[in-house]
Amino acid sequence: MFASSIRSTRMTKAHKVSIAGIAAAGAAAVSLSLVPQSATAETKAAPAAPVVFEAAAGKPTTLQLDSQKTAIETQVQEAVKADAKVKSEAESKAKLDAAAKKAAAETAVKERAAEQTTASRTVAARTVAAPTAVTYPNNLDGWIREALAIMKKEGIPGTYEGLHRNIMRESSGNPRAINNWDINAQNGVPSKGLLQVIQPTFNAYHVDGTPFDLYHPVANIVAAANYAADRYGSIDNVFGAY
């Protein structure tokens, strides 16, 4: 019984050794099957069992996957950075373009405002330079007032009252009045017009800007006042024939 038990134990150990041998042989077979057919006999004979076991365990494949994953992640990060850079540059360009457009619009508004201001000033200047022409009625009052405006401009003294008083004495306000009986008429140069001026006197004291016509009421008044200023200091100082 005891010997039988020992034998049974030895058989078991033998079996274990056999199993180990078979496992080693199997591993060797697997190693040979993993080596490419084009490899040399010398390479097949190399003690590559540990590497083969690692390959079988998947370790080289994991390293390759990790390496590929790292490379892909790096590429993705670089792509994201490049895309962000492109977007940032586009946004910066858009901001610069918007700022340029805004500045151009503001400049255009200022230029239009300046042009309008200049135009307004030009119109205002023209308005000041060209005042509305004053019109006078075609009667004795209007003739005297127009004559006074010209006299003021030319520096000839005289007042409305002085002119009106002398006109009423000389012609009663008739611009076509003529004296055909006094000494001037006898000498061939009768007195004519509102202030009874003879032609030589009118010719000598005519004021530019008035018609060269002895019968013209305004021209007659201004020439007579100019003559009276030269002889008497002013038409206001004349109270009789002059």
PDB file of C-alpha atoms in Angstrom:
ATOM      1  CA  MET A   1       0.000   0.000   0.000  1.00  0.00           C
ATOM      2  CA  PHE A   2       2.790   2.428   0.976  1.00  0.00           C
ATOM      3  CA  ALA A   3       4.864   1.494  -2.092  1.00  0.00           C
ATOM      4  CA  SER A   4       1.838   1.923  -4.236  1.00  0.00           C
ATOM      5  CA  SER A   5       1.294   5.368  -2.793  1.00  0.00           C
ATOM      6  CA  ILE A   6       4.878   6.376  -3.473  1.00  0.00           C
ATOM      7  CA  ARG A   7       4.614   5.143  -7.021  1.00  0.00           C
ATOM      8  CA  SER A   8       1.462   7.100  -7.459  1.00  0.00           C
ATOM      9  CA  THR A   9       3.218  10.253  -6.211  1.00  0.00           C
ATOM     10  CA  ARG A  10       6.180   9.721  -8.526  1.00  0.00           C
ATOM     11  CA  MET A  11       3.842   9.318 -11.467  1.00  0.00           C
ATOM     12  CA  THR A  12       2.237  12.554 -10.630  1.00  0.00           C
ATOM     13  CA  LYS A  13       5.566  14.401 -10.595  1.00  0.00           C
ATOM     14  CA  ALA A  14       6.485  12.775 -13.870  1.00  0.00           C
ATOM     15  CA  HIS A  15       3.293  13.916 -15.326  1.00  0.00           C
ATOM     16  CA  LYS A  16       4.041  17.456 -14.148  1.00  0.00           C
ATOM     17  CA  VAL A  17       7.464  17.399 -15.731  1.00  0.00           C
ATOM     18  CA  SER A  18       5.959  16.073 -18.889  1.00  0.00           C
ATOM     19  CA  ILE A  19       3.376  18.801 -18.873  1.00  0.00           C
ATOM     20  CA  ALA A  20       6.114  21.426 -18.364  1.00  0.00           C
ATOM     21  CA  GLY A  21       8.069  19.965 -21.221  1.00  0.00           C
ATOM     22  CA  ILE A  22       5.041  20.000 -23.434  1.00  0.00           C
ATOM     23  CA  ALA A  23       4.391  23.643 -22.479  1.00  0.00           C
ATOM     24  CA  ALA A  24       7.956  24.584 -23.314  1.00  0.00           C
ATOM     25  CA  ALA A  25       7.718  22.791 -26.573  1.00  0.00           C
ATOM     26  CA  GLY A  26       4.457  24.528 -27.287  1.00  0.00           C
ATOM     27  CA  ALA A  27       6.023  27.864 -26.534  1.00  0.00           C
ATOM     28  CA  ALA A  28       8.894  27.071 -28.830  1.00  0.00           C
ATOM     29  CA  ALA A  29       6.438  26.160 -31.523  1.00  0.00           C
ATOM     30  CA  VAL A  30       4.599  29.410 -31.020  1.00  0.00           C
ATOM     31  CA  SER A  31       7.907  31.245 -31.207  1.00  0.00           C
ATOM     32  CA  LEU A  32       8.760  29.593 -34.459  1.00  0.00           C
ATOM     33  CA  SER A  33       5.325  30.329 -35.882  1.00  0.00           C
ATOM     34  CA  LEU A  34       5.686  34.105 -35.037  1.00  0.00           C
ATOM     35  CA  VAL A  35       9.005  34.414 -36.904  1.00  0.00           C
ATOM     36  CA  PRO A  36       8.510  35.465 -40.581  1.00  0.00           C
ATOM     37  CA  GLN A  37       9.228  32.845 -43.185  1.00  0.00           C
ATOM     38  CA  SER A  38      11.858  35.099 -44.836  1.00  0.00           C
ATOM     39  CA  ALA A  39      13.953  35.188 -41.660  1.00  0.00           C
ATOM     40  CA  THR A  40      17.261  33.265 -41.650  1.00  0.00           C
ATOM     41  CA  ALA A  41      17.878  30.106 -39.717  1.00  0.00           C
ATOM     42  CA  GLU A  42      20.272  31.991 -37.504  1.00  0.00           C
ATOM     43  CA  THR A  43      17.503  34.368 -36.491  1.00  0.00           C
ATOM     44  CA  LYS A  44      15.179  31.461 -35.722  1.00  0.00           C
ATOM     45  CA  ALA A  45      17.796  29.968 -33.497  1.00  0.00           C
ATOM     46  CA  ALA A  46      18.158  33.151 -31.406  1.00  0.00           C
ATOM     47  CA  PRO A  47      16.881  32.938 -27.819  1.00  0.00           C
ATOM     48  CA  ALA A  48      13.892  35.272 -28.430  1.00  0.00           C
ATOM     49  CA  ALA A  49      11.478  33.435 -26.208  1.00  0.00           C
ATOM     50  CA  PRO A  50      11.055  36.312 -23.680  1.00  0.00           C
ATOM     51  CA  VAL A  51      10.240  38.783 -26.476  1.00  0.00           C
ATOM     52  CA  VAL A  52       7.862  36.279 -28.008  1.00  0.00           C
ATOM     53  CA  PHE A  53       6.089  35.925 -24.690  1.00  0.00           C
ATOM     54  CA  GLU A  54       5.875  39.687 -24.381  1.00  0.00           C
ATOM     55  CA  ALA A  55       4.468  39.905 -27.914  1.00  0.00           C
ATOM     56  CA  ALA A  56       2.016  37.254 -27.039  1.00  0.00           C
ATOM     57  CA  ALA A  57       1.130  39.243 -23.954  1.00  0.00           C
ATOM     58  CA  GLY A  58       0.463  42.305 -26.177  1.00  0.00           C
ATOM     59  CA  LYS A  59       3.039  44.681 -24.640  1.00  0.00           C
ATOM     60  CA  PRO A  60       4.718  45.876 -27.903  1.00  0.00           C
ATOM     61  CA  THR A  61       1.269  46.465 -29.393  1.00  0.00           C
ATOM     62  CA  THR A  62       0.263  48.610 -26.390  1.00  0.00           C
ATOM     63  CA  LEU A  63       3.404  50.693 -26.719  1.00  0.00           C
ATOM     64  CA  GLN A  64       2.690  51.266 -30.370  1.00  0.00           C
ATOM     65  CA  LEU A  65      -0.903  52.260 -29.630  1.00  0.00           C
ATOM     66  CA  ASP A  66       0.253  54.636 -26.902  1.00  0.00           C
ATOM     67  CA  SER A  67       2.777  56.172 -29.277  1.00  0.00           C
ATOM     68  CA  GLN A  68       0.153  56.543 -32.016  1.00  0.00           C
ATOM     69  CA  LYS A  69      -2.324  57.989 -29.534  1.00  0.00           C
ATOM     70  CA  THR A  70       0.238  60.518 -28.315  1.00  0.00           C
ATOM     71  CA  ALA A  71       1.054  61.496 -31.907  1.00  0.00           C
ATOM     72  CA  ILE A  72      -2.661  61.902 -32.759  1.00  0.00           C
ATOM     73  CA  GLU A  73      -3.283  63.941 -29.621  1.00  0.00           C
ATOM     74  CA  THR A  74      -0.303  66.148 -30.490  1.00  0.00           C
ATOM     75  CA  GLN A  75      -1.633  66.653 -34.032  1.00  0.00           C
ATOM     76  CA  VAL A  76      -5.094  67.465 -32.677  1.00  0.00           C
ATOM     77  CA  GLN A  77      -3.658  69.977 -30.229  1.00  0.00           C
ATOM     78  CA  GLU A  78      -1.590  71.566 -32.971  1.00  0.00           C
ATOM     79  CA  ALA A  79      -4.652  71.699 -35.262  1.00  0.00           C
ATOM     80  CA  VAL A  80      -6.721  73.296 -32.474  1.00  0.00           C
ATOM     81  CA  LYS A  81      -3.973  75.846 -31.852  1.00  0.00           C
ATOM     82  CA  ALA A  82      -3.680  76.585 -35.586  1.00  0.00           C
ATOM     83  CA  ASP A  83      -7.454  76.967 -35.876  1.00  0.00           C
ATOM     84  CA  ALA A  84      -7.519  79.251 -32.838  1.00  0.00           C
ATOM     85  CA  LYS A  85      -4.689  81.306 -34.341  1.00  0.00           C
ATOM     86  CA  VAL A  86      -6.551  81.625 -37.650  1.00  0.00           C
ATOM     87  CA  LYS A  87      -9.725  82.661 -35.847  1.00  0.00           C
ATOM     88  CA  SER A  88      -7.800  85.164 -33.694  1.00  0.00           C
ATOM     89  CA  GLU A  89      -6.136  86.665 -36.756  1.00  0.00           C
ATOM     90  CA  ALA A  90      -9.499  86.826 -38.557  1.00  0.00           C
ATOM     91  CA  GLU A  91     -11.104  88.545 -35.551  1.00  0.00           C
ATOM     92  CA  SER A  92      -8.203  91.014 -35.310  1.00  0.00           C
ATOM     93  CA  LYS A  93      -8.468  91.775 -39.034  1.00  0.00           C
ATOM     94  CA  ALA A  94     -12.238  92.190 -38.730  1.00  0.00           C
ATOM     95  CA  LYS A  95     -11.760  94.609 -35.822  1.00  0.00           C
ATOM     96  CA  LEU A  96      -9.147  96.579 -37.766  1.00  0.00           C
ATOM     97  CA  ASP A  97     -11.406  96.713 -40.827  1.00  0.00           C
ATOM     98  CA  ALA A  98     -14.355  97.834 -38.689  1.00  0.00           C
ATOM     99  CA  ALA A  99     -12.223 100.508 -37.017  1.00  0.00           C
ATOM    100  CA  ALA A 100     -10.971 101.710 -40.415  1.00  0.00           C
ATOM    101  CA  LYS A 101     -14.524 101.860 -41.793  1.00  0.00           C
ATOM    102  CA  LYS A 102     -15.711 103.739 -38.707  1.00  0.00           C
ATOM    103  CA  ALA A 103     -12.827 106.209 -38.973  1.00  0.00           C
ATOM    104  CA  ALA A 104     -13.533 106.705 -42.691  1.00  0.00           C
ATOM    105  CA  ALA A 105     -17.226 107.288 -41.979  1.00  0.00           C
ATOM    106  CA  GLU A 106     -16.426 109.801 -39.228  1.00  0.00           C
ATOM    107  CA  THR A 107     -13.979 111.582 -41.523  1.00  0.00           C
ATOM    108  CA  ALA A 108     -16.596 111.727 -44.281  1.00  0.00           C
ATOM    109  CA  VAL A 109     -19.153 113.176 -41.837  1.00  0.00           C
ATOM    110  CA  LYS A 110     -16.661 115.815 -40.677  1.00  0.00           C
ATOM    111  CA  GLU A 111     -15.769 116.698 -44.256  1.00  0.00           C
ATOM    112  CA  ARG A 112     -19.455 117.056 -45.198  1.00  0.00           C
ATOM    113  CA  ALA A 113     -20.040 119.206 -42.111  1.00  0.00           C
ATOM    114  CA  ALA A 114     -17.037 121.370 -43.002  1.00  0.00           C
ATOM    115  CA  GLU A 115     -18.283 121.720 -46.578  1.00  0.00           C
ATOM    116  CA  GLN A 116     -21.746 122.697 -45.363  1.00  0.00           C
ATOM    117  CA  THR A 117     -20.242 125.217 -42.943  1.00  0.00           C
ATOM    118  CA  THR A 118     -18.108 126.696 -45.713  1.00  0.00           C
ATOM    119  CA  ALA A 119     -21.105 126.847 -48.038  1.00  0.00           C
ATOM    120  CA  SER A 120     -23.198 128.528 -45.339  1.00  0.00           C
ATOM    121  CA  ARG A 121     -20.471 131.090 -44.696  1.00  0.00           C
ATOM    122  CA  THR A 122     -20.133 131.734 -48.407  1.00  0.00           C
ATOM    123  CA  VAL A 123     -23.869 132.303 -48.729  1.00  0.00           C
ATOM    124  CA  ALA A 124     -23.820 134.549 -45.673  1.00  0.00           C
ATOM    125  CA  ALA A 125     -20.873 136.511 -47.063  1.00  0.00           C
ATOM    126  CA  ARG A 126     -22.639 136.926 -50.380  1.00  0.00           C
ATOM    127  CA  THR A 127     -25.742 138.071 -48.574  1.00  0.00           C
ATOM    128  CA  VAL A 128     -23.761 140.677 -46.645  1.00  0.00           C
ATOM    129  CA  ALA A 129     -21.824 141.747 -49.737  1.00  0.00           C
ATOM    130  CA  ALA A 130     -24.958 142.092 -51.817  1.00  0.00           C
ATOM    131  CA  PRO A 131     -27.633 143.708 -49.654  1.00  0.00           C
ATOM    132  CA  THR A 132     -31.121 144.124 -50.977  1.00  0.00           C
ATOM    133  CA  ALA A 133     -31.267 147.181 -53.211  1.00  0.00           C
ATOM    134  CA  VAL A 134     -33.257 150.043 -51.727  1.00  0.00           C
ATOM    135  CA  THR A 135     -36.036 151.325 -53.912  1.00  0.00           C
ATOM    136  CA  TYR A 136     -37.513 154.782 -53.768  1.00  0.00           C
ATOM    137  CA  PRO A 137     -40.936 156.003 -54.915  1.00  0.00           C
ATOM    138  CA  ASN A 138     -41.014 157.991 -58.132  1.00  0.00           C
ATOM    139  CA  ASN A 139     -42.114 161.269 -56.528  1.00  0.00           C
ATOM    140  CA  LEU A 140     -40.546 164.316 -54.852  1.00  0.00           C
ATOM    141  CA  ASP A 141     -40.113 162.530 -51.524  1.00  0.00           C
ATOM    142  CA  GLY A 142     -38.429 159.542 -53.191  1.00  0.00           C
ATOM    143  CA  TRP A 143     -36.160 161.773 -55.324  1.00  0.00           C
ATOM    144  CA  ILE A 144     -34.968 163.748 -52.282  1.00  0.00           C
ATOM    145  CA  ARG A 145     -34.325 160.577 -50.239  1.00  0.00           C
ATOM    146  CA  GLU A 146     -32.392 158.907 -53.046  1.00  0.00           C
ATOM    147  CA  ALA A 147     -30.372 162.095 -53.578  1.00  0.00           C
ATOM    148  CA  LEU A 148     -29.559 162.246 -49.850  1.00  0.00           C
ATOM    149  CA  ALA A 149     -28.281 158.608 -49.939  1.00  0.00           C
ATOM    150  CA  ILE A 150     -25.938 159.475 -52.824  1.00  0.00           C
ATOM    151  CA  MET A 151     -24.847 162.716 -51.139  1.00  0.00           C
ATOM    152  CA  LYS A 152     -24.016 160.821 -47.949  1.00  0.00           C
ATOM    153  CA  LYS A 153     -21.939 158.330 -49.895  1.00  0.00           C
ATOM    154  CA  GLU A 154     -20.077 161.100 -51.728  1.00  0.00           C
ATOM    155  CA  GLY A 155     -19.619 163.308 -48.653  1.00  0.00           C
ATOM    156  CA  ILE A 156     -21.853 166.144 -49.894  1.00  0.00           C
ATOM    157  CA  PRO A 157     -23.578 168.021 -47.024  1.00  0.00           C
ATOM    158  CA  GLY A 158     -27.311 168.735 -46.946  1.00  0.00           C
ATOM    159  CA  THR A 159     -30.568 167.803 -45.252  1.00  0.00           C
ATOM    160  CA  TYR A 160     -34.040 166.817 -46.380  1.00  0.00           C
ATOM    161  CA  GLU A 161     -35.431 170.135 -45.151  1.00  0.00           C
ATOM    162  CA  GLY A 162     -32.788 172.239 -46.949  1.00  0.00           C
ATOM    163  CA  LEU A 163     -33.334 170.427 -50.265  1.00  0.00           C
ATOM    164  CA  HIS A 164     -37.125 170.463 -50.047  1.00  0.00           C
ATOM    165  CA  ARG A 165     -37.237 174.183 -49.181  1.00  0.00           C
ATOM    166  CA  ASN A 166     -35.066 175.211 -52.132  1.00  0.00           C
ATOM    167  CA  ILE A 167     -36.838 172.876 -54.588  1.00  0.00           C
ATOM    168  CA  MET A 168     -40.246 174.331 -53.737  1.00  0.00           C
ATOM    169  CA  ARG A 169     -38.924 177.880 -54.227  1.00  0.00           C
ATOM    170  CA  GLU A 170     -37.152 177.148 -57.517  1.00  0.00           C
ATOM    171  CA  SER A 171     -39.563 174.782 -59.332  1.00  0.00           C
ATOM    172  CA  SER A 172     -42.486 173.939 -57.045  1.00  0.00           C
ATOM    173  CA  GLY A 173     -41.359 170.279 -57.360  1.00  0.00           C
ATOM    174  CA  ASN A 174     -41.629 170.089 -61.183  1.00  0.00           C
ATOM    175  CA  PRO A 175     -38.605 168.178 -62.630  1.00  0.00           C
ATOM    176  CA  ARG A 176     -39.391 169.582 -66.128  1.00  0.00           C
ATOM    177  CA  ALA A 177     -39.461 173.231 -65.025  1.00  0.00           C
ATOM    178  CA  ILE A 178     -37.484 175.708 -67.167  1.00  0.00           C
ATOM    179  CA  ASN A 179     -36.788 179.470 -66.857  1.00  0.00           C
ATOM    180  CA  ASN A 180     -36.841 181.173 -70.212  1.00  0.00           C
ATOM    181  CA  TRP A 181     -36.815 184.835 -69.082  1.00  0.00           C
ATOM    182  CA  ASP A 182     -33.846 185.471 -66.665  1.00  0.00           C
ATOM    183  CA  ILE A 183     -30.324 186.474 -67.593  1.00  0.00           C
ATOM    184  CA  ASN A 184     -29.257 182.849 -68.027  1.00  0.00           C
ATOM    185  CA  ALA A 185     -32.020 182.323 -70.569  1.00  0.00           C
ATOM    186  CA  GLN A 186     -30.989 185.526 -72.343  1.00  0.00           C
ATOM    187  CA  ASN A 187     -27.467 184.100 -72.520  1.00  0.00           C
ATOM    188  CA  GLY A 188     -28.817 180.891 -74.065  1.00  0.00           C
ATOM    189  CA  VAL A 189     -28.394 178.656 -71.016  1.00  0.00           C
ATOM    190  CA  PRO A 190     -31.769 178.622 -69.253  1.00  0.00           C
ATOM    191  CA  SER A 191     -32.103 177.177 -65.766  1.00  0.00           C
ATOM    192  CA  LYS A 192     -33.776 173.744 -65.718  1.00  0.00           C
ATOM    193  CA  GLY A 193     -35.071 171.054 -63.362  1.00  0.00           C
ATOM    194  CA  LEU A 194     -36.005 170.865 -59.704  1.00  0.00           C
ATOM    195  CA  LEU A 195     -33.258 173.197 -58.491  1.00  0.00           C
ATOM    196  CA  GLN A 196     -33.012 175.296 -61.702  1.00  0.00           C
ATOM    197  CA  VAL A 197     -29.458 174.397 -62.693  1.00  0.00           C
ATOM    198  CA  ILE A 198     -27.887 175.683 -65.924  1.00  0.00           C
ATOM    199  CA  GLN A 199     -26.093 173.198 -68.200  1.00  0.00           C
ATOM    200  CA  PRO A 200     -22.501 174.447 -67.595  1.00  0.00           C
ATOM    201  CA  THR A 201     -22.975 174.181 -63.814  1.00  0.00           C
ATOM    202  CA  PHE A 202     -24.494 170.695 -64.176  1.00  0.00           C
ATOM    203  CA  ASN A 203     -21.586 169.606 -66.362  1.00  0.00           C
ATOM    204  CA  ALA A 204     -19.043 170.854 -63.800  1.00  0.00           C
ATOM    205  CA  TYR A 205     -20.710 169.430 -60.673  1.00  0.00           C
ATOM    206  CA  HIS A 206     -22.326 166.247 -61.987  1.00  0.00           C
ATOM    207  CA  VAL A 207     -21.765 163.287 -59.646  1.00  0.00           C
ATOM    208  CA  ASP A 208     -20.755 159.928 -61.123  1.00  0.00           C
ATOM    209  CA  GLY A 209     -23.351 157.216 -60.645  1.00  0.00           C
ATOM    210  CA  THR A 210     -26.247 159.491 -61.568  1.00  0.00           C
ATOM    211  CA  PRO A 211     -27.611 159.922 -65.102  1.00  0.00           C
ATOM    212  CA  PHE A 212     -25.925 162.679 -67.131  1.00  0.00           C
ATOM    213  CA  ASP A 213     -29.277 164.345 -67.703  1.00  0.00           C
ATOM    214  CA  LEU A 214     -30.103 167.834 -66.414  1.00  0.00           C
ATOM    215  CA  TYR A 215     -33.803 167.008 -66.279  1.00  0.00           C
ATOM    216  CA  HIS A 216     -33.291 163.799 -64.259  1.00  0.00           C
ATOM    217  CA  PRO A 217     -34.645 164.713 -60.769  1.00  0.00           C
ATOM    218  CA  VAL A 218     -31.990 162.879 -58.686  1.00  0.00           C
ATOM    219  CA  ALA A 219     -29.075 163.913 -60.905  1.00  0.00           C
ATOM    220  CA  ASN A 220     -30.323 167.554 -60.794  1.00  0.00           C
ATOM    221  CA  ILE A 221     -30.609 167.585 -56.979  1.00  0.00           C
ATOM    222  CA  VAL A 222     -27.177 166.006 -56.370  1.00  0.00           C
ATOM    223  CA  ALA A 223     -25.389 168.317 -58.845  1.00  0.00           C
ATOM    224  CA  ALA A 224     -27.084 171.408 -57.346  1.00  0.00           C
ATOM    225  CA  ALA A 225     -26.209 170.322 -53.780  1.00  0.00           C
ATOM    226  CA  ASN A 226     -22.600 169.677 -54.859  1.00  0.00           C
ATOM    227  CA  TYR A 227     -22.422 173.186 -56.366  1.00  0.00           C
ATOM    228  CA  ALA A 228     -24.031 174.785 -53.274  1.00  0.00           C
ATOM    229  CA  ALA A 229     -21.560 172.971 -50.993  1.00  0.00           C
ATOM    230  CA  ASP A 230     -18.691 174.368 -53.058  1.00  0.00           C
ATOM    231  CA  ARG A 231     -20.094 177.947 -53.075  1.00  0.00           C
ATOM    232  CA  TYR A 232     -21.983 178.212 -49.753  1.00  0.00           C
ATOM    233  CA  GLY A 233     -20.849 175.287 -47.631  1.00  0.00           C
ATOM    234  CA  SER A 234     -24.202 173.473 -47.930  1.00  0.00           C
ATOM    235  CA  ILE A 235     -27.546 173.657 -49.713  1.00  0.00           C
ATOM    236  CA  ASP A 236     -28.981 174.326 -46.270  1.00  0.00           C
ATOM    237  CA  ASN A 237     -27.317 177.758 -46.361  1.00  0.00           C
ATOM    238  CA  VAL A 238     -29.157 178.796 -49.533  1.00  0.00           C
ATOM    239  CA  PHE A 239     -32.323 180.882 -49.040  1.00  0.00           C
ATOM    240  CA  GLY A 240     -32.683 182.612 -52.389  1.00  0.00           C
ATOM    241  CA  ALA A 241     -31.380 182.678 -55.932  1.00  0.00           C
ATOM    242  CA  TYR A 242     -27.978 181.142 -56.065  1.00  0.00           C
TER     243      TYR A 242
END
